Amino acid sequence: MTGEVAVLGAGMHPWGKWGRSFVEYGAAAARAALADAGLEWRDIGSVVGADTVRGGYPGYVAGATFAKALGWQGARVASVYAACASGAQAVNTARAQILSGLADVVLVVGADAAPKGFFRPAGGDRPDDPDWLRFRVLGATNPTYFGLYARRRMAVRGDTVEDFAQVKVKNSALGALNPNARYRKRVTAEEVAASAVVADPLRLLDICATSDGGAALVLSSMEFARRHGAGRPVRIRAVSTVTPRYPNTVLDLPDIATDSAVAAEPVSETFRASIARAAYEEAGLGPEDLSLAEVYDLSTALELQWYEDLGLCGQGEGAKLLREGATALGGQIPVNVSGGLASFGEAVPAQAIAQVCELTWQLRQEAGERQVAGARVGITANQGLFGHGSAVIAVR
Amino acid sequence: MSRTRTPVVDGWFADDGDGFRLLGTRCAACSSVFFPREDAHCRNPRCPGGDLEEVPLSRHGRVWSYTDSRYRPPSPYVTDPELPWEPYALIAVELESERMVVLGQAAPGVTVADLTVGMEVEVVAGVLHEDAETIWTTWHWRPAGVRA
């Protein structure tokens, strides 16, 4: 088992469409996390930035940009990019520094200012980039991949569009309780059904928006936490950053085709399931130990897939688990009590960090109206473009 | 002036005397198939790596899943902003002998209402878009037995 690191502070800049620089959101989140930790910025020995791709360079190279905005103080810096999994990579980089003794206390920051409309690849004529090719050759936006998964679930698992709508109903009711969420209005199944189809069978209210936002964490060694007087901090016990195994037979963005299983038998466990399993193994815990889960609900249908891939239920039983109310607040295993991407919209490099912020507040019993009673163990799960797994397990 | 027909990507498909086919590569050592084509090295981690030879993919397959694009995709997808947007379907097709799934646009006129998971489809030549000098060609999936 890997050693633990303490979460001393968590902070966010509310999600929205604010029209300002990502630097401002990240710095605001960082200051909030530092205040939550009871630490000064000058006490921080290392800063890790999860990069946005806005602004030409990867987020003007994010770690140093945040350090400059907070005021240069000489801290060690690292910057990481793994698309939607950037935040987990940043958490893992900080953890590795702490566990190896390179740093006692590390600030992790991610922020984004998302453009309007569909995400699109970087400009120019770049036929060697699979992400560019899927747009050029197929016009295959992210929602079309979500639509493919949703239709496949309907055909193979028997899910219905009404099931998908109920995910939105659940998550919007929780987002309404979260002051950091962008969408804070409850949504009805009728409103989902009345929204425009974007990528059949998914409608606008089945698909997450793209948002501005920032999230930050202050992580430290257990020894530093004790010296600092944090008697019983939330601890990060596992960070999964696995890649798929060949042949990867589930079509995933940005790919135009899967691997061929002609020469090598595919492992029975999908990539998404392997992300969770690696986290469980590292933590020495299993799905039965969880109090809550924060999963990457890029679409309503994908949330149901995560239930199965996290082992919250058997394969094909995701919709049943939802219908039983098990994943609602007060249920047996509440999922996305933050409101999820359905209520936040995606601020790419901030999102995996925001998931850990929610776990932190939940495990400290500080989540107010959306508190999961007696929460002790939480998992986050997410997946970054091109095969970046991401899951974090936190305990208290 | 006659316009040239140019594939949107070189080497991914061909329309010769044998009819229209997607082109992949196959590893001579382990027989793994790659589409889009892999020309540098076999990606099977258990394979020492063999020569990669061009191979036509199966003409027919079964629908793994499908969806459509109800809104205009962003660049680098090429569309005429002067014209109203016409949605098109996308089909992911499972090829039995290659044991892989290949995504493609549906042939014009095929909508999601015409499709079911498991249905047999065939690959046909298609046009992605046209400009003053060039007809950009691509592949389309079409329900088997349907004439254009």
XYZ file of C-alpha atoms in Angstrom:
544
model
C 0.000 0.000 0.000
C 1.245 3.493 -0.860
C 1.599 6.065 1.926
C -1.055 8.668 2.528
C -0.967 12.430 2.098
C -3.151 14.893 4.001
C -5.631 17.268 2.398
C -5.178 20.440 4.459
C -7.245 22.748 2.304
C -9.744 22.791 -0.564
C -10.994 25.800 -2.477
C -12.888 26.672 -5.624
C -13.835 29.631 -7.746
C -17.525 29.134 -8.637
C -18.184 27.596 -12.063
C -19.961 29.746 -14.646
C -19.337 31.678 -17.815
C -17.617 34.675 -16.285
C -15.626 35.872 -19.282
C -12.415 36.453 -17.353
C -8.956 34.852 -17.453
C -8.368 31.335 -16.143
C -5.520 32.819 -14.083
C -8.012 34.784 -12.011
C -10.143 31.686 -11.307
C -7.099 29.600 -10.393
C -5.624 32.239 -8.101
C -8.977 32.734 -6.363
C -9.329 28.977 -5.830
C -5.735 28.805 -4.554
C -6.325 31.599 -2.023
C -9.495 29.852 -0.861
C -7.644 26.543 -0.412
C -4.791 28.259 1.474
C -7.272 30.014 3.780
C -9.069 26.707 4.322
C -5.724 25.123 5.273
C -4.801 27.995 7.574
C -1.558 28.499 5.636
C 0.089 31.436 3.928
C 1.143 31.163 0.290
C 4.740 31.819 1.359
C 4.582 28.611 3.478
C 4.108 26.506 0.322
C 7.192 24.647 -0.913
C 5.850 23.488 -4.267
C 3.099 24.401 -6.698
C 1.646 22.040 -9.324
C -0.510 23.490 -12.084
C -2.989 21.468 -14.159
C -2.723 23.104 -17.565
C -5.520 24.554 -19.610
C -4.880 24.670 -23.356
C -6.229 28.220 -23.699
C -3.884 31.029 -24.530
C -1.485 29.419 -26.976
C 0.889 27.548 -24.692
C -0.585 24.921 -22.408
C -2.118 27.553 -20.110
C 0.898 29.876 -20.521
C 2.466 26.857 -18.738
C 0.129 26.844 -15.785
C 2.084 26.173 -12.579
C 4.333 29.203 -12.918
C 1.447 31.399 -14.086
C -0.442 30.662 -10.877
C 2.736 31.175 -8.803
C 3.257 34.576 -10.440
C -0.368 35.596 -9.857
C -0.050 34.671 -6.182
C 3.308 36.511 -5.967
C 6.664 34.920 -6.757
C 8.064 33.283 -3.635
C 10.501 30.785 -5.099
C 8.432 27.569 -4.694
C 9.334 24.475 -6.728
C 7.019 24.260 -9.769
C 5.532 21.560 -11.990
C 2.935 21.765 -14.770
C 0.973 18.809 -16.085
C -1.483 18.202 -18.886
C -3.682 15.153 -19.430
C -6.884 16.730 -20.784
C -9.805 15.882 -18.442
C -7.418 13.880 -16.245
C -5.008 16.820 -15.751
C -6.261 17.443 -12.224
C -5.582 13.878 -11.090
C -2.129 14.049 -12.653
C -1.502 17.254 -10.681
C -2.688 15.618 -7.439
C -0.479 12.626 -8.176
C 2.563 14.797 -8.919
C 2.080 16.609 -5.605
C 1.634 13.293 -3.810
C 4.817 11.859 -5.332
C 6.782 14.932 -4.224
C 5.434 14.626 -0.681
C 5.919 10.861 -0.362
C 9.466 11.075 -1.730
C 10.347 13.873 0.674
C 10.867 16.505 -2.026
C 8.222 18.771 -0.504
C 6.246 18.988 2.757
C 3.309 20.997 1.546
C 2.141 21.447 -2.051
C -0.468 23.654 -3.691
C -2.373 22.032 -6.591
C -4.293 24.371 -8.920
C -6.362 23.923 -12.074
C -8.526 26.453 -13.870
C -10.116 26.990 -17.264
C -11.972 29.600 -19.270
C -13.850 27.487 -21.799
C -14.859 28.768 -25.221
C -18.509 28.798 -26.271
C -19.888 25.784 -28.128
C -18.262 22.465 -28.993
C -14.704 21.801 -27.922
C -12.501 21.721 -31.017
C -8.909 20.711 -31.673
C -6.038 23.177 -31.916
C -5.882 25.000 -35.256
C -3.792 24.352 -38.351
C -3.570 21.474 -40.790
C -2.507 18.546 -38.606
C -3.403 15.206 -40.240
C -1.054 13.322 -37.870
C -3.282 14.153 -34.864
C -6.173 11.706 -34.276
C -8.115 14.449 -32.471
C -7.823 16.767 -35.493
C -8.688 13.893 -37.871
C -11.960 12.938 -36.179
C -13.207 16.501 -36.697
C -11.811 16.878 -40.216
C -12.953 13.501 -41.554
C -16.107 12.784 -39.542
C -17.161 16.013 -37.834
C -17.300 13.803 -34.734
C -17.755 16.190 -31.798
C -17.511 14.974 -28.193
C -21.323 14.673 -27.893
C -21.438 12.274 -30.858
C -19.222 9.856 -28.915
C -21.513 10.279 -25.887
C -24.440 9.524 -28.224
C -22.752 6.337 -29.458
C -22.250 5.066 -25.877
C -25.814 5.967 -24.937
C -27.330 4.160 -27.924
C -25.112 1.147 -27.284
C -26.317 1.008 -23.657
C -29.930 1.193 -24.809
C -29.380 -1.708 -27.214
C -27.273 -3.919 -24.960
C -28.314 -2.951 -21.419
C -31.931 -1.992 -22.021
C -31.515 1.556 -20.682
C -34.115 4.084 -21.808
C -33.937 7.817 -22.491
C -36.166 8.179 -19.419
C -33.403 6.562 -17.336
C -30.895 9.026 -18.739
C -33.204 11.945 -17.912
C -33.463 10.750 -14.307
C -29.685 11.158 -13.933
C -30.112 14.831 -14.824
C -33.069 15.163 -12.460
C -30.966 13.716 -9.618
C -27.838 15.755 -10.337
C -29.651 19.047 -10.896
C -31.421 18.662 -7.527
C -27.993 18.271 -5.884
C -26.403 21.091 -7.896
C -29.191 23.353 -6.665
C -27.692 22.886 -3.173
C -24.104 23.691 -4.207
C -22.990 27.362 -4.191
C -20.039 26.518 -6.501
C -22.225 24.964 -9.220
C -23.009 26.861 -12.422
C -26.554 25.512 -12.816
C -28.534 25.754 -9.608
C -32.034 25.081 -10.850
C -33.815 21.754 -10.482
C -34.636 20.159 -13.828
C -37.610 17.867 -14.483
C -37.718 14.802 -16.729
C -40.173 16.717 -18.924
C -37.662 19.544 -19.365
C -34.966 17.054 -20.412
C -37.369 15.459 -22.900
C -38.299 18.877 -24.297
C -34.689 19.978 -24.854
C -33.204 19.739 -28.341
C -31.545 16.535 -29.551
C -27.794 17.183 -29.931
C -26.512 13.694 -30.756
C -29.254 11.077 -30.895
C -30.401 9.735 -28.429
C -28.986 12.482 -26.199
C -30.541 15.871 -25.717
C -29.049 19.176 -24.630
C -29.880 18.516 -20.966
C -28.237 15.057 -21.129
C -24.881 16.597 -22.073
C -22.556 18.629 -19.873
C -21.770 22.222 -20.799
C -18.304 23.788 -21.009
C -17.602 26.210 -18.191
C -15.185 28.604 -16.535
C -13.982 27.626 -13.083
C -11.046 26.942 -10.817
C -10.223 24.457 -8.053
C -7.286 24.038 -5.708
C -6.018 21.766 -2.956
C -3.314 22.093 -0.330
C -1.703 18.684 0.234
C 0.932 17.843 2.815
C 2.809 15.013 4.465
C 1.064 13.422 7.457
C 3.960 14.693 9.593
C 3.460 18.283 8.394
C -0.286 17.969 9.066
C 0.395 16.892 12.652
C 2.837 19.764 13.219
C 0.280 22.115 11.722
C -2.312 20.914 14.230
C -4.587 19.120 11.762
C -5.460 16.222 14.065
C -7.619 14.136 11.780
C -7.251 15.416 8.213
C -8.838 13.945 5.115
C -6.197 11.684 3.548
C -5.615 10.717 -0.050
C -5.023 7.002 -0.053
C -4.896 6.225 -3.778
C -4.456 7.971 -7.110
C -5.012 5.828 -10.190
C -3.407 7.072 -13.408
C -3.508 3.899 -15.543
C -3.581 3.578 -19.332
C -5.654 1.097 -21.395
C -4.390 -2.373 -22.282
C -4.092 -3.636 -25.851
C -6.401 -4.391 -27.511
C -8.683 -1.597 -26.320
C -11.982 -2.684 -27.855
C -14.298 0.093 -26.645
C -14.509 2.943 -29.153
C -13.408 6.061 -27.336
C -12.822 9.650 -28.286
C -10.786 10.788 -30.167
C -10.391 7.459 -31.992
C -11.912 6.599 -35.364
C -11.561 2.865 -34.717
C -10.803 0.475 -31.878
C -7.803 -1.813 -31.688
C -8.224 -5.158 -33.424
C -8.684 -8.195 -31.187
C -7.556 -10.577 -33.925
C -4.147 -11.406 -32.468
C -4.614 -10.726 -28.758
C -7.653 -11.639 -26.698
C -9.009 -8.499 -24.978
C -8.967 -8.546 -21.175
C -12.483 -8.871 -19.814
C -12.104 -5.680 -17.784
C -12.650 -2.452 -19.747
C -10.312 0.526 -19.456
C -12.784 2.438 -17.276
C -13.183 -0.516 -14.913
C -9.397 -0.863 -14.687
C -9.097 2.784 -13.574
C -11.264 2.073 -10.528
C -9.719 -1.323 -9.806
C -6.213 0.169 -9.688
C -7.436 2.778 -7.192
C -9.166 0.155 -5.014
C -6.044 -2.024 -5.002
C -3.798 0.858 -4.022
C -6.173 1.923 -1.237
C -6.798 -1.588 0.049
C -10.512 -0.836 -0.203
C -13.389 -1.932 -2.391
C -16.683 -0.564 -3.675
C -18.440 -1.906 -0.565
C -16.373 0.518 1.579
C -17.487 3.648 -0.266
C -19.685 6.351 1.246
C -19.900 8.351 -1.982
C -18.529 8.679 -5.523
C -17.898 11.643 -7.802
C -17.853 10.477 -11.421
C -17.315 12.192 -14.758
C -20.867 12.551 -16.073
C -20.006 14.044 -19.457
C -23.426 12.675 -20.332
C -26.256 11.256 -18.262
C -25.741 7.841 -19.881
C -22.053 7.852 -19.005
C -22.876 8.265 -15.311
C -24.731 4.934 -15.443
C -21.697 3.332 -17.091
C -19.482 4.558 -14.239
C -21.769 2.874 -11.665
C -20.931 -0.428 -13.305
C -17.256 0.328 -13.890
C -16.757 1.376 -10.250
C -18.387 -1.874 -9.143
C -21.297 -0.121 -7.407
C -23.505 -2.692 -9.163
C -23.102 -5.493 -11.682
C -22.597 -4.908 -15.411
C -25.876 -3.820 -16.948
C -27.441 -2.874 -13.611
C -26.616 0.859 -13.647
C -30.100 2.028 -14.556
C -31.628 -0.300 -11.953
C -29.356 1.174 -9.265
C -30.483 4.659 -10.281
C -34.170 3.703 -10.355
C -33.869 2.254 -6.845
C -32.610 5.642 -5.632
C -29.341 4.117 -4.388
C -27.244 6.864 -5.999
C -29.345 9.794 -4.743
C -28.567 11.679 -1.549
C -29.749 9.422 1.273
C -29.301 6.339 -0.881
C -26.912 3.473 -0.284
C -24.125 4.946 -2.441
C -24.761 8.580 -3.429
C -23.087 9.585 -6.711
C -22.274 13.144 -7.754
C -23.678 14.827 -4.652
C -21.788 17.927 -5.854
C -24.283 18.054 -8.724
C -21.690 16.581 -11.094
C -20.767 17.908 -14.489
C -24.495 18.185 -15.134
C -24.550 21.123 -12.697
C -21.006 22.408 -13.174
C -20.212 22.040 -16.851
C -16.685 21.010 -17.668
C -13.739 23.273 -16.798
C -11.252 20.692 -18.028
C -8.076 21.044 -15.900
C -10.039 22.039 -12.788
C -12.598 19.249 -12.869
C -10.685 16.330 -11.337
C -9.433 18.688 -8.597
C -12.987 19.905 -7.954
C -14.052 16.276 -7.497
C -11.471 15.919 -4.709
C -12.643 19.229 -3.162
C -16.136 17.730 -2.898
C -14.793 14.543 -1.289
C -12.847 16.692 1.191
C -15.887 18.684 2.293
C -18.035 15.559 2.454
C -15.504 13.613 4.533
C -15.187 16.581 6.907
C -19.000 16.699 7.229
C -18.930 20.284 5.926
C -21.109 19.845 2.830
C -24.210 21.452 4.294
C -27.508 20.466 2.716
C -25.857 17.975 0.376
C -23.954 16.185 3.146
C -23.778 12.391 2.904
C -24.414 11.323 6.506
C -21.346 9.784 8.131
C -19.205 9.851 4.981
C -15.875 8.098 5.571
C -14.566 6.974 2.162
C -15.006 8.559 -1.249
C -13.796 7.899 -4.793
C -13.518 10.145 -7.821
C -13.362 8.775 -11.359
C -12.597 10.358 -14.652
C -10.905 9.756 -17.961
C -8.694 12.050 -20.053
C -8.507 12.163 -23.852
C -6.153 9.648 -25.524
C -6.193 7.155 -22.616
C -5.487 8.904 -19.307
C -7.140 7.121 -16.407
C -7.914 9.117 -13.297
C -9.346 8.129 -9.934
C -8.670 9.338 -6.407
C -9.698 7.644 -3.154
C -9.875 9.802 -0.036
C -10.636 8.648 3.505
C -11.071 10.149 6.936
C -12.931 22.798 -65.739
C -13.055 19.323 -64.301
C -12.409 18.977 -60.608
C -10.061 16.415 -59.125
C -11.265 13.765 -56.710
C -8.965 13.728 -53.703
C -9.236 11.449 -50.658
C -9.657 13.442 -47.433
C -6.797 11.353 -46.024
C -4.242 9.604 -48.189
C -4.049 5.814 -48.015
C -7.137 5.123 -45.877
C -9.326 3.800 -48.697
C -9.201 2.956 -52.373
C -11.664 2.533 -55.183
C -10.048 0.230 -57.721
C -11.374 -2.443 -60.040
C -12.284 -4.544 -57.020
C -14.686 -1.928 -55.663
C -14.422 0.469 -52.745
C -12.470 -0.721 -49.700
C -11.096 0.751 -46.484
C -7.354 0.142 -46.245
C -5.555 -0.786 -43.057
C -2.289 -2.504 -42.321
C -1.607 -5.967 -40.923
C 1.391 -7.098 -38.906
C 3.144 -9.991 -40.639
C 4.267 -11.375 -37.276
C 1.083 -11.366 -35.160
C -1.617 -10.553 -37.773
C -3.027 -7.596 -35.806
C -4.915 -5.222 -38.079
C -4.684 -1.438 -37.770
C -7.084 1.238 -38.957
C -6.201 4.056 -39.278
C -3.143 2.396 -40.756
C -0.052 1.913 -38.626
C 3.032 2.011 -40.829
C 5.812 2.378 -38.266
C 5.531 -0.481 -35.782
C 2.994 -3.052 -34.587
C 1.218 -1.789 -31.423
C 0.540 -5.236 -29.934
C 2.777 -5.180 -26.821
C 3.218 -8.972 -26.961
C 4.471 -8.864 -30.547
C 8.156 -8.385 -31.387
C 7.006 -6.437 -34.441
C 6.742 -7.591 -38.020
C 6.405 -5.903 -41.379
C 3.192 -3.945 -41.738
C 1.443 -4.752 -44.986
C -1.456 -2.884 -46.520
C -4.680 -4.861 -46.319
C -8.244 -4.086 -47.408
C -10.778 -4.260 -44.569
C -14.009 -6.231 -44.749
C -16.639 -4.636 -46.933
C -19.444 -5.620 -44.579
C -19.986 -5.287 -40.853
C -22.666 -4.914 -38.205
C -23.781 -1.721 -36.481
C -22.131 -1.490 -33.031
C -23.835 1.826 -32.342
C -24.967 5.013 -34.099
C -25.773 8.645 -33.469
C -26.042 11.884 -35.414
C -24.806 15.469 -35.518
C -27.793 17.762 -35.134
C -25.573 20.831 -34.910
C -22.844 22.042 -37.246
C -19.466 20.635 -36.119
C -16.632 23.144 -35.706
C -13.586 23.484 -37.951
C -11.574 21.607 -39.200
C -14.861 20.029 -40.392
C -15.668 21.921 -43.565
C -19.194 23.240 -44.079
C -20.762 26.099 -45.981
C -22.035 28.545 -43.348
C -24.349 30.040 -45.990
C -26.344 26.815 -46.191
C -28.696 25.528 -43.499
C -27.177 22.690 -41.507
C -28.234 19.208 -42.632
C -27.693 16.627 -39.862
C -25.966 13.386 -40.826
C -25.699 10.068 -38.996
C -22.495 8.503 -37.689
C -22.238 4.708 -37.510
C -19.738 2.626 -35.541
C -19.408 -0.717 -37.314
C -18.080 -3.979 -35.933
C -15.993 -5.898 -38.470
C -16.153 -9.585 -37.667
C -12.944 -10.895 -39.179
C -10.834 -7.910 -38.046
C -12.515 -7.935 -34.597
C -12.591 -4.159 -34.457
C -15.043 -1.249 -34.631
C -14.687 1.457 -37.307
C -16.564 4.744 -37.198
C -17.824 6.500 -40.305
C -20.495 8.821 -41.602
C -23.662 7.219 -42.928
C -24.399 7.541 -46.625
C -26.525 10.614 -47.485
C -30.199 10.055 -46.773
C -29.593 7.434 -44.057
C -30.920 8.709 -40.734
C -30.873 7.258 -37.228
C -34.460 6.138 -37.793
C -33.178 3.724 -40.469
C -30.636 2.088 -38.152
C -30.587 -0.548 -35.432
C -27.712 -2.043 -33.467
C -26.663 -5.311 -35.115
C -27.908 -4.340 -38.590
C -25.650 -5.270 -41.519
C -23.997 -2.362 -43.314
C -21.494 -2.029 -46.157
C -18.777 0.462 -46.907
C -19.293 2.671 -49.959
C -17.481 5.585 -51.583
C -18.704 8.976 -50.451
C -18.098 12.691 -50.821
C -17.159 14.676 -47.712
C -17.366 18.140 -49.292
C -16.576 19.942 -52.534
C -14.873 23.200 -53.397
C -13.987 24.970 -56.648
C -11.076 22.683 -57.509
C -11.597 19.507 -55.536
C -14.136 16.844 -54.628
C -12.955 15.535 -51.260
C -13.793 11.846 -51.003
C -14.353 9.669 -47.948
C -15.988 6.399 -46.877
C -19.619 5.989 -45.890
C -21.518 3.173 -44.190
C -24.831 2.199 -45.746
C -27.383 -0.439 -44.753
C -26.570 -3.522 -46.832
C -28.676 -4.123 -49.908
C -29.827 -0.480 -50.185
C -29.102 1.232 -53.496
C -27.984 4.867 -53.435
